[in-house]
Amino acid sequence: WTLLNIASVQTYVSGLVSFWIYRQTSDCKWFERGNRSKAAMRHWAESSQWNFLQKYHLLEAEENFSNRQYEAARQSYHNAIQLSKNHKFLNDEALSCELAGYFFFEIGKKTEALEYFTRANSKYHEWGATAKATSVYECAEAIFKDSSICNRSSPQVGEHPIKRYGSGHPTIQYGDGQGEIASRKRSSQFSV
């Protein structure tokens, strides 16, 4: 079982990295590597859906994103997040939310991207990965620093839309906080 776990983690990460490199370079060898990883994860998911199905869906989301099949990607991210949540894999839920954030940002849906980055930050904190949570926060800060986030009331240039509160968990604040996405104490209140 230990060897399967090691192999599955290596395959999972390799697949995620391969699809990312493919999107950066358009080099088909990376897309093929990602597909091999996805096929292996599908095989493992057939024998243990509880442990591997959310990982398969995240690889599928990244593949669909790479193919510019945005609606299919959106659905696969949703499936990966929901299965991770249902199966109690905080790490997979956090990673799925983070990658969904990058996806939505890349396709121009900044409000959705911010929601997913905020949820990823919260899930990383909940999992105990505070350095990763800080990394997501800083990445979102850099991405959104000069971007208009919300059509109703966007943050001022230099103002970060993810705010920290007491425990270091984020909250979202747009302008006066009265918009569709008002200030929230816990990003886990977001529905996917």
Coordinates of C-alpha atoms in Angstrom, one line a residue:
W1 CA 0.0 0.0 0.0
T2 CA 2.9 2.4 0.8
L3 CA 4.4 2.0 -2.6
L4 CA 1.0 2.6 -4.3
N5 CA 0.6 5.8 -2.2
I6 CA 4.1 7.0 -3.2
A7 CA 3.5 6.2 -6.9
S8 CA 0.1 7.8 -6.9
V9 CA 1.4 11.1 -5.4
Q10 CA 4.2 11.2 -7.9
T11 CA 1.8 10.5 -10.8
Y12 CA -0.7 13.1 -9.5
V13 CA 1.9 15.9 -9.2
S14 CA 3.6 14.9 -12.4
G15 CA 0.3 15.2 -14.2
L16 CA -0.6 18.6 -12.7
V17 CA 2.9 19.9 -13.6
S18 CA 2.8 18.4 -17.1
F19 CA -0.5 20.1 -18.0
W20 CA 0.8 23.4 -16.6
I21 CA 4.0 23.2 -18.6
Y22 CA 1.9 22.3 -21.7
R23 CA -0.1 25.5 -21.3
Q24 CA 3.1 27.5 -21.0
T25 CA 5.0 25.9 -23.9
S26 CA 2.4 24.2 -26.2
D27 CA 4.9 21.3 -26.3
C28 CA 2.8 18.2 -26.9
K29 CA 5.1 15.8 -25.0
W30 CA 3.9 17.5 -21.8
F31 CA 0.2 17.1 -22.7
E32 CA 0.9 13.4 -23.4
R33 CA 2.6 13.0 -20.0
G34 CA -0.4 14.7 -18.3
N35 CA -2.7 12.3 -20.1
R36 CA -0.7 9.3 -19.0
S37 CA -0.9 10.5 -15.4
K38 CA -4.7 11.0 -15.8
A39 CA -5.1 7.5 -17.2
A40 CA -3.2 6.0 -14.3
M41 CA -5.3 8.0 -11.8
R42 CA -8.4 6.8 -13.5
H43 CA -7.2 3.2 -13.1
W44 CA -6.6 3.7 -9.4
A45 CA -9.9 5.5 -8.9
E46 CA -11.6 2.4 -10.2
S47 CA -10.2 0.4 -7.3
S48 CA -10.5 3.2 -4.7
Q49 CA -12.8 6.1 -5.5
W50 CA -12.5 7.4 -2.0
N51 CA -8.7 8.0 -2.3
F52 CA -8.3 8.8 -6.0
L53 CA -11.5 10.1 -7.7
Q54 CA -11.0 13.7 -6.6
K55 CA -7.4 13.6 -7.9
Y56 CA -8.7 12.2 -11.2
H57 CA -11.2 15.0 -11.6
L58 CA -8.5 17.6 -10.9
L59 CA -6.3 16.2 -13.6
E60 CA -9.3 16.1 -15.9
A61 CA -10.0 19.8 -15.1
E62 CA -6.4 20.7 -15.9
E63 CA -6.6 18.7 -19.2
N64 CA -9.8 20.5 -20.1
F65 CA -8.3 23.9 -19.2
S66 CA -5.3 23.0 -21.4
N67 CA -7.7 22.1 -24.3
R68 CA -9.6 25.3 -23.8
Q69 CA -12.7 23.4 -23.0
Y70 CA -13.7 25.9 -20.3
E71 CA -17.2 24.6 -19.4
A72 CA -15.9 21.0 -19.0
A73 CA -13.0 22.4 -17.0
R74 CA -15.3 24.4 -14.7
Q75 CA -17.4 21.2 -14.0
S76 CA -14.3 19.1 -13.4
Y77 CA -12.9 21.7 -10.9
H78 CA -16.3 21.7 -9.2
N79 CA -16.3 17.9 -9.0
A80 CA -12.7 17.7 -7.7
I81 CA -13.5 20.3 -5.0
Q82 CA -16.8 18.6 -4.0
L83 CA -15.3 15.1 -3.8
S84 CA -12.3 16.4 -1.8
K85 CA -14.7 18.0 0.6
N86 CA -17.0 14.9 0.8
H87 CA -14.0 12.6 1.3
K88 CA -12.4 14.9 3.9
F89 CA -9.2 15.5 2.0
L90 CA -8.4 19.1 3.0
N91 CA -5.2 19.1 1.0
D92 CA -6.9 18.1 -2.2
E93 CA -9.7 20.6 -1.6
A94 CA -7.2 23.4 -1.0
L95 CA -5.2 22.5 -4.1
S96 CA -8.3 22.1 -6.3
C97 CA -9.6 25.6 -5.1
E98 CA -6.2 27.1 -5.8
L99 CA -6.0 25.7 -9.3
A100 CA -9.6 26.7 -10.0
G101 CA -8.6 30.2 -8.9
Y102 CA -5.9 30.3 -11.6
F103 CA -8.3 28.9 -14.1
F104 CA -11.0 31.5 -13.5
F105 CA -8.4 34.3 -13.5
E106 CA -7.0 33.1 -16.8
I107 CA -10.4 33.1 -18.5
G108 CA -11.2 36.6 -17.2
K109 CA -13.6 35.7 -14.3
K110 CA -11.8 37.6 -11.6
T111 CA -14.6 37.5 -9.0
E112 CA -14.8 33.8 -9.2
A113 CA -11.0 33.5 -9.1
L114 CA -10.9 35.6 -5.9
E115 CA -13.5 33.4 -4.3
Y116 CA -11.5 30.3 -5.1
F117 CA -8.2 31.8 -3.9
T118 CA -9.9 32.8 -0.7
R119 CA -11.3 29.4 -0.2
A120 CA -7.9 27.8 -0.9
N121 CA -6.2 30.1 1.6
S122 CA -8.8 29.1 4.2
K123 CA -8.5 25.4 3.5
Y124 CA -4.7 25.5 3.6
H125 CA -4.9 27.2 7.0
E126 CA -7.4 24.6 8.2
W127 CA -5.1 21.8 7.0
G128 CA -2.2 23.5 8.9
A129 CA -0.2 24.5 5.9
T130 CA 0.2 28.1 6.9
A131 CA 3.2 28.7 4.7
K132 CA 1.2 27.6 1.7
A133 CA -1.8 29.7 2.8
T134 CA 0.5 32.7 3.0
S135 CA 1.9 31.9 -0.5
V136 CA -1.6 31.8 -1.9
Y137 CA -2.4 35.0 -0.2
E138 CA 0.7 36.7 -1.6
C139 CA 0.1 35.3 -5.1
A140 CA -3.5 36.6 -5.1
E141 CA -2.2 39.9 -3.8
A142 CA 0.2 40.2 -6.7
I143 CA -2.3 39.0 -9.3
F144 CA -5.1 41.4 -8.1
K145 CA -3.0 44.4 -7.1
D146 CA -3.8 46.4 -10.2
S147 CA -6.9 44.5 -11.4
S148 CA -10.5 45.5 -11.2
I149 CA -12.1 42.7 -9.3
C150 CA -15.7 43.4 -9.0
N151 CA -17.8 45.5 -11.4
R152 CA -19.9 47.0 -8.6
S153 CA -17.1 48.3 -6.3
S154 CA -13.6 47.3 -6.9
P155 CA -10.6 47.7 -4.6
Q156 CA -8.5 50.8 -5.0
V157 CA -5.1 50.3 -6.7
G158 CA -2.8 48.8 -4.1
E159 CA -5.7 47.7 -1.9
H160 CA -5.9 43.9 -1.6
P161 CA -9.4 42.4 -1.8
I162 CA -8.5 39.4 0.5
K163 CA -8.3 40.8 4.0
R164 CA -6.8 39.0 7.0
Y165 CA -8.6 38.9 10.3
G166 CA -7.6 37.7 13.8
S167 CA -6.6 34.1 13.1
G168 CA -4.9 34.9 9.7
H169 CA -7.9 33.6 7.8
P170 CA -9.0 35.7 4.9
T171 CA -12.2 37.6 4.3
I172 CA -13.4 39.4 1.2
Q173 CA -14.2 43.1 1.2
Y174 CA -15.3 45.1 -1.8
G175 CA -15.7 48.8 -1.3
D176 CA -18.4 49.3 1.3
G177 CA -19.0 45.5 1.7
Q178 CA -22.6 45.7 0.5
G179 CA -22.1 44.0 -2.9
E180 CA -23.2 40.6 -4.0
I181 CA -20.0 39.2 -2.3
A182 CA -20.0 41.0 1.0
S183 CA -17.5 40.7 3.7
R184 CA -17.4 37.1 5.0
K185 CA -15.9 35.8 8.2
R186 CA -15.1 32.4 6.8
S187 CA -14.4 31.6 3.1
S188 CA -15.9 28.2 3.7
Q189 CA -19.3 29.9 3.4
F190 CA -18.7 30.1 -0.3
S191 CA -20.7 27.5 -2.3
V192 CA -19.1 25.9 -5.3

